[in-house]
XYZ file of C-alpha atoms in Angstrom:
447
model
C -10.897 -37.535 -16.562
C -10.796 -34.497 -18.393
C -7.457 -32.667 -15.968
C -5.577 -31.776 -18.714
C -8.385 -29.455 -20.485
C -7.741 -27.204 -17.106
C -3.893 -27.020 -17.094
C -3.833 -25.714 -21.126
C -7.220 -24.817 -21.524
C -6.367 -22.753 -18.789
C -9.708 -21.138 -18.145
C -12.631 -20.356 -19.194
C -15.743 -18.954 -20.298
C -16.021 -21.384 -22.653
C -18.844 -22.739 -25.634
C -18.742 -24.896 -28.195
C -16.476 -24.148 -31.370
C -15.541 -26.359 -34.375
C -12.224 -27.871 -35.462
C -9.991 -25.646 -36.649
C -9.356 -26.214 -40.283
C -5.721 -25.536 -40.517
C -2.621 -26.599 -41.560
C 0.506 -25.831 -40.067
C 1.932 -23.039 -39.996
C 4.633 -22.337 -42.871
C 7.435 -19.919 -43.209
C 6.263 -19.143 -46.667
C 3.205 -17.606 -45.438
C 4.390 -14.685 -44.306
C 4.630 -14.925 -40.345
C 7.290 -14.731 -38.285
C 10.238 -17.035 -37.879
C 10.013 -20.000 -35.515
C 12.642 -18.714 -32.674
C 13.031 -20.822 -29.965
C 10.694 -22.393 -27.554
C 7.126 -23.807 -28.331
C 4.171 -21.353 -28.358
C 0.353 -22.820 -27.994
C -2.466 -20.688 -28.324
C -5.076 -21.254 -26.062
C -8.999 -19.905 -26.364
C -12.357 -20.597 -24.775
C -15.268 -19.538 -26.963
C -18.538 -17.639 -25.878
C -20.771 -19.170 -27.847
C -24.064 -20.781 -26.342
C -24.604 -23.091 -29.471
C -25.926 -26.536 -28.134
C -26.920 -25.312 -24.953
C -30.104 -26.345 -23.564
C -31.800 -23.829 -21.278
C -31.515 -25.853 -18.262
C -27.635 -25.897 -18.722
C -27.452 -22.142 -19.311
C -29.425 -21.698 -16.023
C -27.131 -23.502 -14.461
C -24.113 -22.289 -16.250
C -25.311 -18.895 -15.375
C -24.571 -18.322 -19.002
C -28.297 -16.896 -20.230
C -26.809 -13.928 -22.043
C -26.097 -13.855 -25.801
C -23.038 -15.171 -27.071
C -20.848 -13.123 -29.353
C -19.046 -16.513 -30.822
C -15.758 -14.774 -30.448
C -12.827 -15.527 -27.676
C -13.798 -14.757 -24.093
C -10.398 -15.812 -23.023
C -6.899 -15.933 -25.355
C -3.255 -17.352 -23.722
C -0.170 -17.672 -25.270
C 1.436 -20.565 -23.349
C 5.625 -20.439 -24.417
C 7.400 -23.174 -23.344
C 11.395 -22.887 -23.703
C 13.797 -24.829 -25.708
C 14.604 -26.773 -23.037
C 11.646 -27.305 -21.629
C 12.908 -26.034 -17.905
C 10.174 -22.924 -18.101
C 6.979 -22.358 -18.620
C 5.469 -18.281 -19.343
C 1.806 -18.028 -19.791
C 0.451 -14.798 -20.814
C -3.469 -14.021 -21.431
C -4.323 -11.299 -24.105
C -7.109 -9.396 -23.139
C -10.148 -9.885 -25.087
C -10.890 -6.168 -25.578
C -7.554 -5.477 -27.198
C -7.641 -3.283 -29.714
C -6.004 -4.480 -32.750
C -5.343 -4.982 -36.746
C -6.765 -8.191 -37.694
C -4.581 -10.031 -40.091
C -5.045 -9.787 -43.573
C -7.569 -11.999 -45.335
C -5.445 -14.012 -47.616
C -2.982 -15.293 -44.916
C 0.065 -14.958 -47.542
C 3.044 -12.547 -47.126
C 0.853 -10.099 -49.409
C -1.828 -9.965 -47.798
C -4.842 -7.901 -49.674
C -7.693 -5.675 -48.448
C -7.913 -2.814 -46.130
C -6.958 -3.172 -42.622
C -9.513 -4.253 -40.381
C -9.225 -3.074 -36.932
C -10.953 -4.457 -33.895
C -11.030 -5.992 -30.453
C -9.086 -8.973 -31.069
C -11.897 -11.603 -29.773
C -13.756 -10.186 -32.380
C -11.182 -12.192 -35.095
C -12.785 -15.518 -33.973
C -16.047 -14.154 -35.702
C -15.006 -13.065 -38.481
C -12.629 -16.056 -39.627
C -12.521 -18.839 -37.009
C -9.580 -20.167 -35.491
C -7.743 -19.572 -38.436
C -7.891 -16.063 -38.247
C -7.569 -15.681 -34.468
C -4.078 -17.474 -35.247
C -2.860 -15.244 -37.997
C -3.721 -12.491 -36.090
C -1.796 -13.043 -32.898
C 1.245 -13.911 -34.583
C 0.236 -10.177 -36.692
C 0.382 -8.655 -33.582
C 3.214 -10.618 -31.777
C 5.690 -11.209 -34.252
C 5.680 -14.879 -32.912
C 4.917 -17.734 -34.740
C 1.770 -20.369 -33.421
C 2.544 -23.662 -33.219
C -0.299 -25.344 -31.916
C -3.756 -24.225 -31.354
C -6.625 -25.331 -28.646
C -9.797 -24.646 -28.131
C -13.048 -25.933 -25.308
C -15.583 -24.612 -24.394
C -18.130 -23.947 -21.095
C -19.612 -27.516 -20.442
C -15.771 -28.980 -20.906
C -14.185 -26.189 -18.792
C -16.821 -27.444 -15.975
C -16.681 -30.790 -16.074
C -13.073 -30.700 -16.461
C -12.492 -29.174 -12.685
C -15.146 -31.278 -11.688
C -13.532 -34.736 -12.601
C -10.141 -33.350 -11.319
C -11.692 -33.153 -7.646
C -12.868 -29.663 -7.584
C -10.300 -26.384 -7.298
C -8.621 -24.118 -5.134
C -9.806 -20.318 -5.163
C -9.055 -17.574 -2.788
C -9.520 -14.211 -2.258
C -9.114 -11.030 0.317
C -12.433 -9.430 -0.160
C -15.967 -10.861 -0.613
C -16.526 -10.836 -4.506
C -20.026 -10.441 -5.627
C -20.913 -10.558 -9.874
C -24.672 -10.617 -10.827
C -23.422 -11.571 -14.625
C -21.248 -14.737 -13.997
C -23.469 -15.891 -10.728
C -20.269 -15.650 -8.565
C -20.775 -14.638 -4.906
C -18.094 -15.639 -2.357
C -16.655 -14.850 0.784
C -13.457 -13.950 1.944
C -10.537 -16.280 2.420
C -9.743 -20.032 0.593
C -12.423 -22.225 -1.160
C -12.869 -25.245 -2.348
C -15.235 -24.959 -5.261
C -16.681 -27.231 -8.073
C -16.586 -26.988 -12.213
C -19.913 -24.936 -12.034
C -18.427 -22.348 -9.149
C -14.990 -22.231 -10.967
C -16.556 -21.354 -13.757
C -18.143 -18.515 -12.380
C -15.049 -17.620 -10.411
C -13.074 -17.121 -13.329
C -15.469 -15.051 -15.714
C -16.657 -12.553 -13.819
C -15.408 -9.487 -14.583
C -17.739 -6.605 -12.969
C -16.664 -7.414 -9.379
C -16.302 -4.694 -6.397
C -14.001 -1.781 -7.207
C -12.082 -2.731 -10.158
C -14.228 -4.393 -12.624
C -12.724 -5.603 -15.784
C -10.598 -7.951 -17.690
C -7.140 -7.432 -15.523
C -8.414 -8.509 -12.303
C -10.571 -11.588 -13.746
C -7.347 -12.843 -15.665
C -5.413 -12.652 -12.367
C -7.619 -14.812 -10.763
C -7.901 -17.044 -13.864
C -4.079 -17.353 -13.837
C -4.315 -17.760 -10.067
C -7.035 -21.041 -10.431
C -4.718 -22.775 -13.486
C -1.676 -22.508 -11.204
C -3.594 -24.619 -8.450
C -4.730 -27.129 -10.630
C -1.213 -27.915 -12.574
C 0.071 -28.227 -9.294
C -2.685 -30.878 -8.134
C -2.023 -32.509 -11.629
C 1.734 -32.830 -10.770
C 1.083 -33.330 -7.342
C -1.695 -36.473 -8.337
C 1.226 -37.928 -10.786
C -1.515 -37.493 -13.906
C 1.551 -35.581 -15.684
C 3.881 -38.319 -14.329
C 5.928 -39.599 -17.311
C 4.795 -40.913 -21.065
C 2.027 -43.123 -20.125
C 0.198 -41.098 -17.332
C 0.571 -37.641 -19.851
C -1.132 -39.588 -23.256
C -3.730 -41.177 -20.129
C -4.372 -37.292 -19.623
C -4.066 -36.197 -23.059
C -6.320 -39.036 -25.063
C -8.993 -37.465 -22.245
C -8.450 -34.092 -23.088
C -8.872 -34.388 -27.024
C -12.767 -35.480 -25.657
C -13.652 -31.982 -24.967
C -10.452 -29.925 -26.466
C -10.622 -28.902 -30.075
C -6.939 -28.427 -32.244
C -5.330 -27.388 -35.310
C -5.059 -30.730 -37.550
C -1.005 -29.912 -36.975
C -2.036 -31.001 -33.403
C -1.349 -34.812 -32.866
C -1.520 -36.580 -29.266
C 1.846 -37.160 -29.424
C 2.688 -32.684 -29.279
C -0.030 -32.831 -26.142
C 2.279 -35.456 -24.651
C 5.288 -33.602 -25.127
C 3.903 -30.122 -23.849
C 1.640 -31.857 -20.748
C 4.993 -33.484 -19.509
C 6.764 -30.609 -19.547
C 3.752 -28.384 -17.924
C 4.201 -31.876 -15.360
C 8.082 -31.366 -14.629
C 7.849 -27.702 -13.942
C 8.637 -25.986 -10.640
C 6.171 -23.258 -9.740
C 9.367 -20.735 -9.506
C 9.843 -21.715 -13.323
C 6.410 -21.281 -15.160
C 5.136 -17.498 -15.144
C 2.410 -15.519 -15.724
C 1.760 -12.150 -16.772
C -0.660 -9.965 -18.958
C -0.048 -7.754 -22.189
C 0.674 -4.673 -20.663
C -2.038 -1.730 -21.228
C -1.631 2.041 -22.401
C -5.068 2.658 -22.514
C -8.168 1.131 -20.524
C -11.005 2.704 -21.945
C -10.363 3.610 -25.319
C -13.928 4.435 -27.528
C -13.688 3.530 -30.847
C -16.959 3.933 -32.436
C -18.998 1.142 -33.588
C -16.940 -1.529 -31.589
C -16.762 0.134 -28.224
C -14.361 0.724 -25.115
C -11.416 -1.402 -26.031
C -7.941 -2.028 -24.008
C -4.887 -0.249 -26.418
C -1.433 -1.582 -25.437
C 1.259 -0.308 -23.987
C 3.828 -0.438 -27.575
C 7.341 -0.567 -25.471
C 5.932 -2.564 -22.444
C 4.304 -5.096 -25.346
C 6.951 -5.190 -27.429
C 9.372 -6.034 -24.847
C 6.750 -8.985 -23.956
C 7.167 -10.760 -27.100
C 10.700 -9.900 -28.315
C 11.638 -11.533 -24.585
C 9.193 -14.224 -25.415
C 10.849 -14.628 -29.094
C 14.123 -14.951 -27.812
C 13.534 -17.839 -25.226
C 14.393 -15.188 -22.273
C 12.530 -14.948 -18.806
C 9.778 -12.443 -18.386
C 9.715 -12.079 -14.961
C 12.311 -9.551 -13.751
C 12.645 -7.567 -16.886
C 11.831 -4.335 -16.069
C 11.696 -3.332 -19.734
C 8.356 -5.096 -19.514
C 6.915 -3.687 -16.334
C 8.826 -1.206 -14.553
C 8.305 -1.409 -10.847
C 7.330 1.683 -9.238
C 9.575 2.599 -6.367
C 6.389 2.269 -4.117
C 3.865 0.511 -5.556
C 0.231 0.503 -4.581
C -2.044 -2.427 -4.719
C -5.190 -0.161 -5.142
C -5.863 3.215 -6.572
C -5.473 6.071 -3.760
C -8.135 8.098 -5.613
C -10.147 5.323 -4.819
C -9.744 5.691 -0.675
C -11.598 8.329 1.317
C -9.153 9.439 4.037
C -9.866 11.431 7.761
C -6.642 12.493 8.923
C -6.021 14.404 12.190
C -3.072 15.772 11.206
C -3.310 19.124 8.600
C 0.138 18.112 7.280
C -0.101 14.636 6.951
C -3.368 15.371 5.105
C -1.930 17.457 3.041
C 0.974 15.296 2.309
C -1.368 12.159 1.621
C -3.857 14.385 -0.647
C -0.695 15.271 -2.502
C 0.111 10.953 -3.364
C -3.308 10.854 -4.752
C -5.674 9.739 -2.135
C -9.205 11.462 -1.733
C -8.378 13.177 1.416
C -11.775 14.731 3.314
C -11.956 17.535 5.308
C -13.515 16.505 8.497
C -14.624 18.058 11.921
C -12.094 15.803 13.490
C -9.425 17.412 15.341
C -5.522 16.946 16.558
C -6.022 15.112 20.558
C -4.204 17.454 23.075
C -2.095 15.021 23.374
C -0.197 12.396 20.694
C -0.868 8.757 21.187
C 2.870 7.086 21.543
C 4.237 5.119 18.147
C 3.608 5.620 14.178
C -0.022 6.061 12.767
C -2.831 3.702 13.067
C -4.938 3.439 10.381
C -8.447 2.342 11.028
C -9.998 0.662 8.232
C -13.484 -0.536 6.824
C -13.181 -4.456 7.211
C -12.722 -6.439 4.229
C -10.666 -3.244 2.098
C -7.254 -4.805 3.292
C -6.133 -3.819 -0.135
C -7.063 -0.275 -0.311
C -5.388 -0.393 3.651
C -1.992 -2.084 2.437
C -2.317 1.154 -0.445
C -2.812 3.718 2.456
C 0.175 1.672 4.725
C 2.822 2.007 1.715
C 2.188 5.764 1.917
C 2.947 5.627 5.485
C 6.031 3.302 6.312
C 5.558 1.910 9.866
C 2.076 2.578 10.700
C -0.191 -0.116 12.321
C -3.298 -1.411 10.905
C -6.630 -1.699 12.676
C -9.786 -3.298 10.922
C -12.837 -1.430 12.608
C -16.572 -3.259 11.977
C -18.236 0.268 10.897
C -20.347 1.320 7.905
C -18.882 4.137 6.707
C -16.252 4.116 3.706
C -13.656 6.560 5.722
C -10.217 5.441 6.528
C -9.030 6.980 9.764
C -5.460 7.954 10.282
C -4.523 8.624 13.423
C -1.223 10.722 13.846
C 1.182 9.395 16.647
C 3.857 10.603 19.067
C 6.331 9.522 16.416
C 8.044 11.010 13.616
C 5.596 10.345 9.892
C 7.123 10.324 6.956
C 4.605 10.570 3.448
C 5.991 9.007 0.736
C 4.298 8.900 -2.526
C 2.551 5.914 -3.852
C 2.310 4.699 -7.530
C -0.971 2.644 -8.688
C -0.641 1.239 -12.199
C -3.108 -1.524 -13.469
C -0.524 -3.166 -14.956
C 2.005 -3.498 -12.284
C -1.382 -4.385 -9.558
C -3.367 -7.367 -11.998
C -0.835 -8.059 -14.809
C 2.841 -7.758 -13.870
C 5.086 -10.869 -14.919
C 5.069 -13.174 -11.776
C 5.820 -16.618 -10.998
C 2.871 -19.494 -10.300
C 4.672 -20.011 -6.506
C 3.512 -16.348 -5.878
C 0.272 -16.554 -7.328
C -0.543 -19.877 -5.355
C -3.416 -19.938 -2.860
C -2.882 -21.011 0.650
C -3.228 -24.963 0.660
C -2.529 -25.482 -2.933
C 0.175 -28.236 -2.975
C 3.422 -27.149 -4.045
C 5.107 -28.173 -7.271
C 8.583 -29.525 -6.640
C 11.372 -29.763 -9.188
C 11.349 -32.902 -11.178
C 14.126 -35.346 -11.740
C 16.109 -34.618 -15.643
C-alpha cells in the first residue's frame, strides 16, 4: 500500500523524476533561518519519461512533458505538532529563480521565470533554493512522485472521494463528471485533479481547490483506517511510500514517521489549506508566457505567518474578506430583470444586466425576488442571491444562459457584491470545510 504517497504527495500530475542530490540544508548557505515548525516541500513532475504508450493512453497523459513541477506544496507543520497548513504555489508563478551557486553570494544575473520552470533548469535542488528565495522560509525536507505512483497510490488506498456542484468536462486531463459525490479510482483521480481548462473558470486556482479538496478526503480515510495509527502503523505506511516517493538524502524514514503521525493525529479544524495569493492572473512576459504575479502584501503575510508558527486561517492580512463576497464573477451572469431599478442597481455590482422585452406584471407577486436559474450554475445563482438578500431560488430546465429575476411585492434591497479569485479558489480554510459529503471525519487524537 502506497496511502501515504496521497496524504504528502498530495496530488498530482505526476512523472518520473530522479533523487534529489542534496544535502541538507545549512545556515551557512545563505537561506533563511529555521523558525519554528517543520516545512516539506512537496512536487509532482510532468515528465512522461518511462512511459509506454499504452500507459499514456490510459493516463490520458499523451501531451509533451515540460519536466518541470505541475504541482508545488509547502506542507508546515507547527512546533508542536497540533496544526497542519498546506499551501500549493501555483505553477505559473512568476518568479526570480535562485542564484546558481546556492551560497549567500550568489553569482550571475537574475533569472526570472514561472517557478515550475526551476525544476528544468536545476532539478530538485534548484526548485528548493528557489522557494525558500521567494519565501524567506527554510526547506527541510523535500518529496517528489510522479503519475503512475500518484495512481496507484489512490488505487491501493480503496479509491477517493470527489465532489462537485456542476458537471466538469476537460478534453486535456480526460475528466468528465457529473454533478454531486463520487467515488473514483487512481486513473479518475488523476484526471480529477489536473485538469485545469474546466467550464467557466479555467486555470490553476480552481484545479488546486479541488486538489486540496481530494488530499483532505484521503488523510481523513488514512486516520480514519488507523494506517497513521501510532509508530508501527506510520513506518508500515512510510517504508511503502519511499517505493514510489523520491527525497532529499536529508530525508530518512524515521522524518516520514514523525511528519505521517502528526498528519495522523490532526483534527480537520487544525490542518489548513490555502493558495499564494495572486495580483495578477494573466501577466505576458515574453518568451515564457501568461504567468500568475503575486499579490506582495497578501504573500508576504503568507509566509511571515507561516515563519512565525502562527495560524493562517483568519488573518485577514492574508486575505481580506470582502463584506459580500461572491462565489462567481457577476460579469460572468447574464441577468433579465423586470424591474428598471433593480436592473439598474444590479448592472451597477457588476453583473451583465440585458435589456429585454420583458415587462413589470400589473401586479407584484407577494415576497422577495425569485431568481430563476439555468440548472447546474448554482454558483453563479448563490453570486446573483448575495446581491439580493432574501430572495428565493428556482432552478428552471431551459437552454438559454439568462437568469430571471423576478421583482416581488416586497421591499429589495441591492447590495454590492465583491468577486476576487483569491478569496473564491484560494482563501486560507480549514480541511473540515473543504470536506466532501461522506468523507469520514477526522477526530482529535489522544496527546
Amino acid at each position: 500500500m502506497r496511502r501515504l504517497t496521497v496524504a504528502l504527495a498530495l496530488l498530482a500530475t505526476l512523472g518520473s523524476g530522479s533523487f534529489l542530490d542534496r544535502q541538507a540544508v545549512s545556515a551557512d548557505r545563505g537561506v533563511p533561518g529555521h523558525g519554528r515548525g517543520t516545512n516539506i516541500l512537496v512536487v509532482g513532475i510532468d515528465s512522461r519519461a518511462g512511459l509506454s504508450a499504452a500507459e499514456k493512453q490510459r493516463l490520458h497523459v499523451g501531451g509533451k512533458g515540460c519536466n518541470c513541477t505541475d504541482v508545488m506544496m509547502l506542507v508546515h507543520l507547527s512546533q508542536d505538532r497540533r496544526r497542519a497548513s498546506i499551501v500549493s504555489i501555483p505553477r505559473d508563478s512568476y518568479v526570480e529563480y535562485a542564484g546558481t551557486a546556492g551560497t549567500a553570494g550568489e553569482t550571475g544575473p537574475p533569472r526570472l521565470g514561472k517557478i515550475n520552470g526551476a525544476y528544468a533548469l536545476g532539478g530538485g535542488p534548484l526548485t528548493v533554493r528557489t522557494v525558500e528565495k521567494v519565501t524567506g522560509l527554510r526547506v527541510d525536507h523535500y518529496l517528489e512522485t510522479g503519475f503512475t505512483g500518484f495512481e496507484q497510490a489512490v488505487d491501493d488506498l480503496g479509491g477517493a472521494t470527489v465532489c462537485t456542484d456542476r458537471p466538469l468536462q476537460d478534453e486535456n486531463s480526460g475528466l468528465d463528471i457529473g454533478t454531486g459525490v463520487h467515488h473514483t479510482d487512481g486513473n479518475r483521480t488523476l484526471r480529477y485533479v489536473r485538469a485545469r481548462h474546466v467550464n467557466q473558470r479555467p486555470g490553476d486556482l480552481g484545479r488546486v481547490r479541488r486538489q486540496q479538496r481530494v488530499v483532505t478526503g484521503l488523510l481523513a480515510r488514512l486516520t480514519a483506517e488507523g494506517a497513521l495509527d501510532g509508530p508501527v502503523n506510520t513506518a508500515r505506511t512510510a517504508r511503502a511510500l519511499l517505493k514510489s516517493v523520491r527525497t532529499d538524502e536529508g530525508t530518512d524514514l524515521q522524518d516520514l514517521v514523525r511528519i505521517g503521525w502528526a498528519l495522523g493525529r490532526l483534527r480537520a479544524d487544525r490542518t489548513e489549506f490555502a493558495t499564494v495569493p495572486i495580483r495578477l492572473f494573466d501577466h505576458r512576459v515574453p518568451g515564457v508566457g501568461s504567468t500568475l504575479v503575486w499579490d506582495g502584501p497578501r504573500s508576504a503575510a503568507l509566509w511571515e505567518a507561516l515563519g512565525a508558527d502562527r495560524p493562517i486561517t483568519g488573518d485577514t492580512r492574508i486575505q481580506p474578506v470582502p463584506e459580500t463576497p461572491a462565489p462567481t464573477n457577476p460579469a460572468g451572469i447574464a441577468v433579465r430583470v423586470d424591474d428598471t431599478a433593480v436592473a439598474a442597481a444590479l448592472r451597477g455590482s457588476g453583473f451583465a444586466v440585458t435589456d429585454t422585452s420583458r415587462s413589470a406584471p400589473e401586479v407584484r407577486p407577494a415576497g422577495p425576488p425569485v431568481i430563476g436559474y439555468p440548472a447546474g450554475r448554482e454558483e453563479d445563482a448563490a453570486t446573483l442571491a448575495a446581491a439580493l438578500p432574501g430572495s428565493r431560488l428556482r432552478a428552471t430546465p431551459k437552454d438559454d444562459t439568462f437568469f430571471d429575476v423576478t421583482v416581488g411585492a416586497g421591499p429589495v434591497h441591492v447590495k454590492t457584491v465583491t468577486y476576487d479569485r483569491n478569496v473564491a479558489d484560494g482563501a486560507p480554510v480549514t480541511a473540515d470545510r473543504l470536506r466532501c459529503a461522506g468523507t469520514p471525519a477526522r477526530d482529535a487524537q489522544p496527546g
